[in-house]
mmCIF file of C-alpha atoms in Angstrom:
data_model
loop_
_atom_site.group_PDB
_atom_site.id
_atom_site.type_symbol
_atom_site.label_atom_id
_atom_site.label_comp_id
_atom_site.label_asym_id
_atom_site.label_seq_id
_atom_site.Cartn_x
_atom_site.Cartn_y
_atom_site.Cartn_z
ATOM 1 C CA UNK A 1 -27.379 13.152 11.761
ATOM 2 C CA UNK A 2 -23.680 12.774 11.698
ATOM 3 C CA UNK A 3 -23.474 14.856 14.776
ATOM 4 C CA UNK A 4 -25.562 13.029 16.886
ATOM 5 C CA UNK A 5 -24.174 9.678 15.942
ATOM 6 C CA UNK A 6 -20.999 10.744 17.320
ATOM 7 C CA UNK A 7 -22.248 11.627 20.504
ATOM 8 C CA UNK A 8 -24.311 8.350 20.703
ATOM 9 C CA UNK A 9 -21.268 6.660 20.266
ATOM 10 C CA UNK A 10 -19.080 5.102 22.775
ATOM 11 C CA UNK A 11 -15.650 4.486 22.411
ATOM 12 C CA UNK A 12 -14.833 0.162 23.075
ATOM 13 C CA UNK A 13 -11.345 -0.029 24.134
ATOM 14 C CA UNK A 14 -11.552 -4.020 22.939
ATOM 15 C CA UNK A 15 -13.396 -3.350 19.428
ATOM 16 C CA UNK A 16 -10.185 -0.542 18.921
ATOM 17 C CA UNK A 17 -8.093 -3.146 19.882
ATOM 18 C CA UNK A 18 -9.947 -5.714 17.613
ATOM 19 C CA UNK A 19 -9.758 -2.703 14.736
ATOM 20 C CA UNK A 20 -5.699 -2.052 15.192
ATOM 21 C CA UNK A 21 -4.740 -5.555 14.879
ATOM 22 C CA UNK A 22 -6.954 -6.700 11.740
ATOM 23 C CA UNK A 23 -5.428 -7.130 8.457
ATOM 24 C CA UNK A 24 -6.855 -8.292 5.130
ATOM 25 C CA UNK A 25 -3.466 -10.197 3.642
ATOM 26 C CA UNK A 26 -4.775 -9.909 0.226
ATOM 27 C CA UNK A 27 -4.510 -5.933 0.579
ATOM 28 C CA UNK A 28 -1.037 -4.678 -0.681
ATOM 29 C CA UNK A 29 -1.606 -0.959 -0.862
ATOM 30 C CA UNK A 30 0.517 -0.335 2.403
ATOM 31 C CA UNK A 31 3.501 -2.425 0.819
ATOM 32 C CA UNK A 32 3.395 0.880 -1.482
ATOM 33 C CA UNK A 33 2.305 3.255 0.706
ATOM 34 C CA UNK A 34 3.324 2.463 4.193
ATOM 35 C CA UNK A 35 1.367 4.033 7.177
ATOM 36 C CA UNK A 36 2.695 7.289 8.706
ATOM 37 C CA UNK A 37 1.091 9.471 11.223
ATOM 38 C CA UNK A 38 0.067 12.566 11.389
ATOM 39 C CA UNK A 39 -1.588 14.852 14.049
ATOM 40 C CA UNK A 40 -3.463 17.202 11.951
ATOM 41 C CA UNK A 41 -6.554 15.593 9.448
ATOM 42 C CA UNK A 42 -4.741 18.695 6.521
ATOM 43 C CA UNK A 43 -1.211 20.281 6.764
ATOM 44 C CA UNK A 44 2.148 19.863 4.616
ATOM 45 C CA UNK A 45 4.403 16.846 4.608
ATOM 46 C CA UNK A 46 7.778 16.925 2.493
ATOM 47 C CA UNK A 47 7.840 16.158 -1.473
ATOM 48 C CA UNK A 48 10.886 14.554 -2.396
ATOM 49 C CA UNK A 49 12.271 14.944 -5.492
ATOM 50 C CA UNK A 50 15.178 12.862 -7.099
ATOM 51 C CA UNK A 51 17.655 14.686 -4.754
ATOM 52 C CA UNK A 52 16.397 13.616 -1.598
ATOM 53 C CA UNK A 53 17.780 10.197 -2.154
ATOM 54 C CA UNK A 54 21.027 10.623 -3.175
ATOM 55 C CA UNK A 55 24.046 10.925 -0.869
ATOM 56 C CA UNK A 56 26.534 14.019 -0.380
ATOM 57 C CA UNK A 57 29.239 14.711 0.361
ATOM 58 C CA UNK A 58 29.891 14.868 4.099
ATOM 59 C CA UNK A 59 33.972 15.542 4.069
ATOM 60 C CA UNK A 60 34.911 19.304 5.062
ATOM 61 C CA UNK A 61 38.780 20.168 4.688
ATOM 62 C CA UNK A 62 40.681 22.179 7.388
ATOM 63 C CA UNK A 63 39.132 25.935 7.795
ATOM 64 C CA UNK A 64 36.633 25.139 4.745
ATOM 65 C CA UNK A 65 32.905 26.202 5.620
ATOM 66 C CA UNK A 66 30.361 23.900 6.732
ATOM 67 C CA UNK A 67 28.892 21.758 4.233
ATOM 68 C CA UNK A 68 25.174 23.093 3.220
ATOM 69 C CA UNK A 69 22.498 20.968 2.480
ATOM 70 C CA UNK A 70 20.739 22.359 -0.313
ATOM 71 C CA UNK A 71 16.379 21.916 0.370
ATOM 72 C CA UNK A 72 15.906 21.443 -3.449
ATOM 73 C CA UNK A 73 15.322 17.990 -3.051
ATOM 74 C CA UNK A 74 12.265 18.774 -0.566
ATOM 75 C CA UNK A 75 9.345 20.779 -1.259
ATOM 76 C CA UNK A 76 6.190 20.744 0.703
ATOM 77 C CA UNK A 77 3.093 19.728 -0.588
ATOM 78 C CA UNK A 78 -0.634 19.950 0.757
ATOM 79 C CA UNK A 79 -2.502 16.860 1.992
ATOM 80 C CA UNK A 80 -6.218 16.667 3.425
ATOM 81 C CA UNK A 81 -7.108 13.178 4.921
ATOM 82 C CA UNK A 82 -10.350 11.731 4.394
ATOM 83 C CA UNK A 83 -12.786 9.962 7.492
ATOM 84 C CA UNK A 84 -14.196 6.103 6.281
ATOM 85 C CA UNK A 85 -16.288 4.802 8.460
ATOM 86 C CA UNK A 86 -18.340 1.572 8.676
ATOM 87 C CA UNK A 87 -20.839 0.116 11.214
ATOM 88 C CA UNK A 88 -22.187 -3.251 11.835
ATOM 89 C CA UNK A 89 -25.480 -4.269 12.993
ATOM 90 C CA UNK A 90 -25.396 -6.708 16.040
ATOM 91 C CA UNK A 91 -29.244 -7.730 16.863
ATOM 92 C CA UNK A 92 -29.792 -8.287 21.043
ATOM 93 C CA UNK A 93 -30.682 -11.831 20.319
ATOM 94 C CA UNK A 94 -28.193 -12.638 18.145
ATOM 95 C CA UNK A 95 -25.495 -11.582 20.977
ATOM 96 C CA UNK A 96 -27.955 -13.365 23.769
ATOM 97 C CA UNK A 97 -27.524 -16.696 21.391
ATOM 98 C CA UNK A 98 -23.791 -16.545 20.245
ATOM 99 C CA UNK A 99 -21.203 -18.082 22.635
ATOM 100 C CA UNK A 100 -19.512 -14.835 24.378
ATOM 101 C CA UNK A 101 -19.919 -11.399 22.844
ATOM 102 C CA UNK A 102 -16.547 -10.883 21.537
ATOM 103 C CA UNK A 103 -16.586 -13.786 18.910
ATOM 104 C CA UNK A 104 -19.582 -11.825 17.221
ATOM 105 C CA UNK A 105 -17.660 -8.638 18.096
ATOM 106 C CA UNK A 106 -14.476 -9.988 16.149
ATOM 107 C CA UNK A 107 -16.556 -10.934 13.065
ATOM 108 C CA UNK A 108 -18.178 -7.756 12.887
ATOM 109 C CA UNK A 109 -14.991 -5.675 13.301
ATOM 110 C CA UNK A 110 -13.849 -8.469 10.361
ATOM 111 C CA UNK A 111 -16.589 -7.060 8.031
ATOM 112 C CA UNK A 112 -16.776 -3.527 8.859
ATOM 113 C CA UNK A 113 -12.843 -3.369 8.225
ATOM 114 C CA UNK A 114 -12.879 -5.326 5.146
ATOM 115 C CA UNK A 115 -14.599 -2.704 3.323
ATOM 116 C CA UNK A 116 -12.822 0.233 4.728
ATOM 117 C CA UNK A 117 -9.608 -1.404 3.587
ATOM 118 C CA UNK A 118 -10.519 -2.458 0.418
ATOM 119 C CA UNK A 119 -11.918 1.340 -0.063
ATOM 120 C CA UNK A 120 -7.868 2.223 0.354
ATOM 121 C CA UNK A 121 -6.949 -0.631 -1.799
ATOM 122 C CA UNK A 122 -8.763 0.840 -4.537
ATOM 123 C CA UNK A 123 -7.299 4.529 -4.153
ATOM 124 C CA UNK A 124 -3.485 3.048 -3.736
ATOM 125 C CA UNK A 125 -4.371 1.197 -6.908
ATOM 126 C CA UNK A 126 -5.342 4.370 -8.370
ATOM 127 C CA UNK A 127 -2.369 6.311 -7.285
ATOM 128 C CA UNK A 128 0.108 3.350 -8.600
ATOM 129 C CA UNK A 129 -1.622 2.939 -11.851
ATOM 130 C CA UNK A 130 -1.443 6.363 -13.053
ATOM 131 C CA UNK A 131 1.757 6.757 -15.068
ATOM 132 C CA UNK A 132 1.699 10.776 -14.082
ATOM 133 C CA UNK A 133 2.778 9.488 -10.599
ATOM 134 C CA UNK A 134 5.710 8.162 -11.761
ATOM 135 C CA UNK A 135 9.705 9.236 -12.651
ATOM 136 C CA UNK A 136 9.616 7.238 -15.663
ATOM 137 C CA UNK A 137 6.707 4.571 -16.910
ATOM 138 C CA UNK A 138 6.379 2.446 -19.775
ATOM 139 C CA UNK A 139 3.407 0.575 -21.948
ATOM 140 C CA UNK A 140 4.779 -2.995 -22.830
ATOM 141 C CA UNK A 141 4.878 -3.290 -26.639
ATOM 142 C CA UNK A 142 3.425 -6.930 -27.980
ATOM 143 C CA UNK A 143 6.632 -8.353 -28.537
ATOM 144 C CA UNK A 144 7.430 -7.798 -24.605
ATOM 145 C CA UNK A 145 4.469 -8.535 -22.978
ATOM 146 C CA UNK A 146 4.763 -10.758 -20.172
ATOM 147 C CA UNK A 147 2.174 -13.485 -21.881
ATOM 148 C CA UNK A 148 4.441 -13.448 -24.751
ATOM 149 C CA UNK A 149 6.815 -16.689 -24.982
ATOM 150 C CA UNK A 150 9.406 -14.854 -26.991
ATOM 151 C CA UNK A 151 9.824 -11.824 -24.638
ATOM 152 C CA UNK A 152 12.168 -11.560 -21.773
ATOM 153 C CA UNK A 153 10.405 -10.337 -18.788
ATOM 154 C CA UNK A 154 13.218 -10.806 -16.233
ATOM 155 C CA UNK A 155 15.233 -8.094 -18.434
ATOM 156 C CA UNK A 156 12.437 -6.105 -18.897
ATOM 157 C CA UNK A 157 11.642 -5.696 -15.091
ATOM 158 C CA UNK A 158 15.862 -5.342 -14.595
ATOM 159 C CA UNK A 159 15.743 -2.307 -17.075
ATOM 160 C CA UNK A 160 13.171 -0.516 -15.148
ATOM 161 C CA UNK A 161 14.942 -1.207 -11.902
ATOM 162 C CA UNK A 162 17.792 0.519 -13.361
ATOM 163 C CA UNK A 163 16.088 3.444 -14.397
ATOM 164 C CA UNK A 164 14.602 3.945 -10.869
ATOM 165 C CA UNK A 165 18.528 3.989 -9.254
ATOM 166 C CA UNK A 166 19.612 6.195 -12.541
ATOM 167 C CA UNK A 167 16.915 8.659 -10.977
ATOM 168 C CA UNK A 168 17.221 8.164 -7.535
ATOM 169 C CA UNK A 169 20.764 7.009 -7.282
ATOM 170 C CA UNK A 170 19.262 3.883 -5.353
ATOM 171 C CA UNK A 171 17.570 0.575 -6.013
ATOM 172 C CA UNK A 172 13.692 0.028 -5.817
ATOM 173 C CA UNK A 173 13.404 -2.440 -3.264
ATOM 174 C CA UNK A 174 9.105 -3.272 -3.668
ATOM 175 C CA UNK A 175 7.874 -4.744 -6.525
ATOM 176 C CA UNK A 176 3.887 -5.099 -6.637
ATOM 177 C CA UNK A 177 2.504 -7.146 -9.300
ATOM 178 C CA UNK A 178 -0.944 -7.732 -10.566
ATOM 179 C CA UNK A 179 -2.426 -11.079 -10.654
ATOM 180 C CA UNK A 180 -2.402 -11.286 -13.927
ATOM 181 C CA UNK A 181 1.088 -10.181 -14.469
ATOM 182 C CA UNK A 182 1.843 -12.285 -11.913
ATOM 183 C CA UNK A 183 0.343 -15.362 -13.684
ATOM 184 C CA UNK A 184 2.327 -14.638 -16.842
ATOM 185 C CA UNK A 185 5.749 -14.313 -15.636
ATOM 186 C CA UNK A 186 4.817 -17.773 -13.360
ATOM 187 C CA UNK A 187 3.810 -19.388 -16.768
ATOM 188 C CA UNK A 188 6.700 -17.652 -18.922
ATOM 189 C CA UNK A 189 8.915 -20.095 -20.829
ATOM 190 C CA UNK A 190 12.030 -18.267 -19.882
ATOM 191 C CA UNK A 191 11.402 -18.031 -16.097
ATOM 192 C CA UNK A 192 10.462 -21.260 -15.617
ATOM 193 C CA UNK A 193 14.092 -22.173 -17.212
ATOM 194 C CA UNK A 194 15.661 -20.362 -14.549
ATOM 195 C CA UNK A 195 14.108 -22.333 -12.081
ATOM 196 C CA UNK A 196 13.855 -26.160 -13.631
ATOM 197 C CA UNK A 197 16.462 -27.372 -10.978
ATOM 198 C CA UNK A 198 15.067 -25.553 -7.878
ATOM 199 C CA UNK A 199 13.237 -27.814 -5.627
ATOM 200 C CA UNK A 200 9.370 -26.792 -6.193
ATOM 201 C CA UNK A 201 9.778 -26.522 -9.967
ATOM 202 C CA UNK A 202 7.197 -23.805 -10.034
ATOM 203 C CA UNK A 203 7.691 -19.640 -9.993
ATOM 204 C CA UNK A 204 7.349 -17.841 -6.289
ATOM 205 C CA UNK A 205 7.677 -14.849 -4.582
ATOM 206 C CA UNK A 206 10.371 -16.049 -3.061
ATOM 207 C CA UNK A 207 12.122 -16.874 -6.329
ATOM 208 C CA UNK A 208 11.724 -13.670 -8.216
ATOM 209 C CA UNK A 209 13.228 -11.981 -5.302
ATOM 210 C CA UNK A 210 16.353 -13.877 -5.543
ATOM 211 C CA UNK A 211 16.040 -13.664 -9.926
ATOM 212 C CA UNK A 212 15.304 -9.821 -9.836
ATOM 213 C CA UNK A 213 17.362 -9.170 -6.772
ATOM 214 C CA UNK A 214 14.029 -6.823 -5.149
ATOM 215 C CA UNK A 215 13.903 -7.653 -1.449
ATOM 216 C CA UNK A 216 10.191 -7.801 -1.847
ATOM 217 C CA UNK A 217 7.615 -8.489 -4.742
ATOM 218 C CA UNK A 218 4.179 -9.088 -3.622
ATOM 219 C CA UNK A 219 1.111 -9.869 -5.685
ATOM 220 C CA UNK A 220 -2.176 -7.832 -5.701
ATOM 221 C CA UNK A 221 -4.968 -9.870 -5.019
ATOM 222 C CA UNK A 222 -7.726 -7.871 -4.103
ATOM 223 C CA UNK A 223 -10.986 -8.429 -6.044
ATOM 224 C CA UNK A 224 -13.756 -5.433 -6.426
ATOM 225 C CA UNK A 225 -17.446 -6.280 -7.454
ATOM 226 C CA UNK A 226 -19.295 -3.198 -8.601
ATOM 227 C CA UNK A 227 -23.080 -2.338 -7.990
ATOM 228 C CA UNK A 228 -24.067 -5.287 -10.818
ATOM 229 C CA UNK A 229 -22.277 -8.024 -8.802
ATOM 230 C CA UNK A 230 -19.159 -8.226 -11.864
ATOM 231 C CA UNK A 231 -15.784 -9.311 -9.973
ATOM 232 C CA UNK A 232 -12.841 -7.929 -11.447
ATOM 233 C CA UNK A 233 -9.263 -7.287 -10.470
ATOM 234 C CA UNK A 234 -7.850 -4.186 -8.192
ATOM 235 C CA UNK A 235 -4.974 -4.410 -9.394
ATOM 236 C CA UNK A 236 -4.446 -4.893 -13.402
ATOM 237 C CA UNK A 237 -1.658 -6.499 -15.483
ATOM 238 C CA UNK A 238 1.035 -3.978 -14.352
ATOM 239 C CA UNK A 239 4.088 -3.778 -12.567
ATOM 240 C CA UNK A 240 5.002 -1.322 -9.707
ATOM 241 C CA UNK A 241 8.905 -0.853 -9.180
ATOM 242 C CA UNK A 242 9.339 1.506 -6.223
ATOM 243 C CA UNK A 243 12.038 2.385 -3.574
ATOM 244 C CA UNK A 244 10.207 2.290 -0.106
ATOM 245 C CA UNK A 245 11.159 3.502 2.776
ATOM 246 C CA UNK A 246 12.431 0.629 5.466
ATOM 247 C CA UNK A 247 10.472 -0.210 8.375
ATOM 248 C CA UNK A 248 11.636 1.540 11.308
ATOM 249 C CA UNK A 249 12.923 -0.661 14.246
ATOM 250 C CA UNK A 250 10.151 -2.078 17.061
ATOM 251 C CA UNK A 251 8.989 0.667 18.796
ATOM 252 C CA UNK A 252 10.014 3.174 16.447
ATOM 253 C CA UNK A 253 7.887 5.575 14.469
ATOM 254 C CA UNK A 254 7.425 6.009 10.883
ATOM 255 C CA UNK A 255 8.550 9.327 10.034
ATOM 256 C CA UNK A 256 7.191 11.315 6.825
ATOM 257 C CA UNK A 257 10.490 12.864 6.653
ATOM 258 C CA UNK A 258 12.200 9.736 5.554
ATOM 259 C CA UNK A 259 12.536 9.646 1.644
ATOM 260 C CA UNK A 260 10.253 7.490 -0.252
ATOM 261 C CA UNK A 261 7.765 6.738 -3.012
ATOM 262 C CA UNK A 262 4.793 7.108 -1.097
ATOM 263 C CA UNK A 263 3.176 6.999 2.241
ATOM 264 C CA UNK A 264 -0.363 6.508 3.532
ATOM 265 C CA UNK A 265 -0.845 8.853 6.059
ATOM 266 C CA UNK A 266 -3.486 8.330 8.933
ATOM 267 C CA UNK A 267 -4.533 10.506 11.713
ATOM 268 C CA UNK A 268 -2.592 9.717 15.096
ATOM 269 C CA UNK A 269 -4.950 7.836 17.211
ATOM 270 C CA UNK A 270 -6.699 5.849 14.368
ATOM 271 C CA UNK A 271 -8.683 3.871 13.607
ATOM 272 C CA UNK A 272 -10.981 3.910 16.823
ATOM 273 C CA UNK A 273 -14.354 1.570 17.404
ATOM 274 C CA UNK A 274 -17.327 1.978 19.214
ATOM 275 C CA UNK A 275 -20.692 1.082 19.894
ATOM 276 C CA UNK A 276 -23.979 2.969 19.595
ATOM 277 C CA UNK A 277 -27.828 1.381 19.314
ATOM 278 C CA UNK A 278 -30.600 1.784 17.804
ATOM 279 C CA UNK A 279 -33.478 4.049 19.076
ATOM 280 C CA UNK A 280 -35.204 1.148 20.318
ATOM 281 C CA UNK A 281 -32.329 -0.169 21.498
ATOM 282 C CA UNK A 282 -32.857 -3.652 19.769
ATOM 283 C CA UNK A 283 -30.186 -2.997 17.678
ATOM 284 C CA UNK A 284 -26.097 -2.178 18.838
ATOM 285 C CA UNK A 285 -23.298 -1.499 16.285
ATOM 286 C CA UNK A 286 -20.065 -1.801 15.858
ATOM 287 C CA UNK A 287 -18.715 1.085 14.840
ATOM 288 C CA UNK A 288 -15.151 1.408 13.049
ATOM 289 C CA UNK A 289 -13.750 4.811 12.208
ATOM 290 C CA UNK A 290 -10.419 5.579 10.413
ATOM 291 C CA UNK A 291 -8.928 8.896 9.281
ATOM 292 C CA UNK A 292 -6.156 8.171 6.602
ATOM 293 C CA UNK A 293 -5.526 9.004 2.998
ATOM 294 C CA UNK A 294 -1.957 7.483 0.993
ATOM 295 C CA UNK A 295 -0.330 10.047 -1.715
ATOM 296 C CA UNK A 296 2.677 9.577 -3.236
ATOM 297 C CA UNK A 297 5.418 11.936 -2.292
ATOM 298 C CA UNK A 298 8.206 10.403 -4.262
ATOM 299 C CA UNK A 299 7.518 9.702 -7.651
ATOM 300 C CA UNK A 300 10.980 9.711 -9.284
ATOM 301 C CA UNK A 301 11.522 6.696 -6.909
ATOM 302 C CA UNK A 302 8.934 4.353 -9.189
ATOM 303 C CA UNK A 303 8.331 3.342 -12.398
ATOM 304 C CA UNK A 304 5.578 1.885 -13.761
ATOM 305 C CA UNK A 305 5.448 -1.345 -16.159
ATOM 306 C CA UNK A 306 1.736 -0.811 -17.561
ATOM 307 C CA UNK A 307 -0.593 -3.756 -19.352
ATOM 308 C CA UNK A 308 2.043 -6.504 -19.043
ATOM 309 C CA UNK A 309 -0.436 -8.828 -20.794
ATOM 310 C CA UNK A 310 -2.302 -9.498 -24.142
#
């Protein structure tokens, strides 16, 4: 079946384009796990161990020998990407009645994206709430949970940031809260004293940046509802303290080679849409296709702050 789908499919050049420039703001995975390319769906991409990260020595004396870089930092590891795909029904009339075709085209692309980036929310999640990912991870004790008055979050977060440049020999510069350990710190007693004089009164992103000196925190947002309709929370009272690799400049490609906690990597070329009807042709879909997977390949850059809350 999956075989003749794909050659009943044909590629839309405008619901590609529609599928390339979506993006669900709530979804933070890719803060973690930026997007690299790749031109194989399985090969080997560098691991980078604690090493990679650190700077050497570059001076060579007169008549002294070249200075080796020792690979011990780097070791390959294996990676198979997986294929999501979702397609959304557009009925004949329904396109016949709506204003222009690309309005409808837009919403489905909307929908069928949705779901095929909350399905990579969910596995970033998993990867960066699994302490065995991680250089170094710790489970807050009561006394310094973030929804405890008396604790002292800000030099909590501060110790793990140190840890992660004790490792790496440089400072995270991404930390991803939960929503609920977001909550607490904005309700904390102690952070809200920090910030009593500033003009909005109230604890931001923007704020915590400048109090934890991280270039960016962002908050997880992303809701799940399983098959018996319960909401609950992607991401869970935790914080994520990772060095990321920067963004390359405009026009520039990510590279895997560049050393960093984690990347998702997608196939070159992705994601593609389509369309492709129904038998009876009553029935066309919108067809979104993307080829990606994220793994850590980094872990002594992070450190993981796990059930911040009561």
């Amino acid at each position: 079946m999956a075989g003749r789908l794909e050659q009943l499919r044909v590629a839309d050049p405008v619901i590609t384009s529609l599928a390339r420039g979506y993006s669900n703001s709530d979804m933070v995975g890719q803060v973690l796990f930026p997007v690299a390319e790749v031109p194989k769906e399985a090969g080997r991409i560098p691991q980078f161990g604690k090493d990679a990260f650190k700077d050497a020595s570059t001076v060579r004396a007169v008549r002294a020998g070249s200075n080796i870089i020792s690979p011990e930092g780097i070791t390959p590891i294996e990676f198979t990407l997986e294929e999501h795909n979702q397609a959304y029904p557009i009925d004949i009339r329904e396109r016949e009645e709506a204003e222009g075709s690309v309005p409808l085209q837009m919403f489905a692309v909307k929908t069928a994206q949705d779901r095929i980036q909350l399905a990579h929310e969910l596995r970033c999640a998993e990867l960066a709430q699994t302490a065995a990912n991680f250089g170094g991870s710790d489970t807050l004790a009561s006394g310094d949970k973030f929804t405890n008055n008396n604790s002292d979050p800000v030099a909590i977060i501060r110790t793990a940031k140190l840890a992660v440049r004790r490792r790496i020999g440089r400072n995270p510069n991404t930390l991803l809260l939960g929503a609920a350990a977001f909550e607490a710190l904005s309700a904390h007693p102690k952070l809200l004293a920090r910030i009593q004089y500033s003009q909005l009164g109230v604890v931001t992103v923007d704020l915590l940046q400048a109090i934890l000196g991280i270039p960016r925190v962002v908050v997880g947002e992303a809701i799940k509802v399983n098959k018996a309709g319960v909401a609950s929370d992607v991401w869970g009272d935790n914080a994520i303290l990772a060095y990321v690799a920067p963004a390359p400049q405009p026009g520039v490609t990510r590279s895997i080679y560049e050393p960093s906690f984690g990347y998702t990597l997608r196939k070159k070329g992705y994601p593609v849409g389509g369309t492709w009807s129904s038998a009876d042709k009553k029935i066309e879909y919108a067809d979104i296709t993307d080829i990606l997977k994220p793994q850590v390949v980094g872990g002594d850059a992070g450190h993981l702050l796990f059930d911040t809350n009561a």
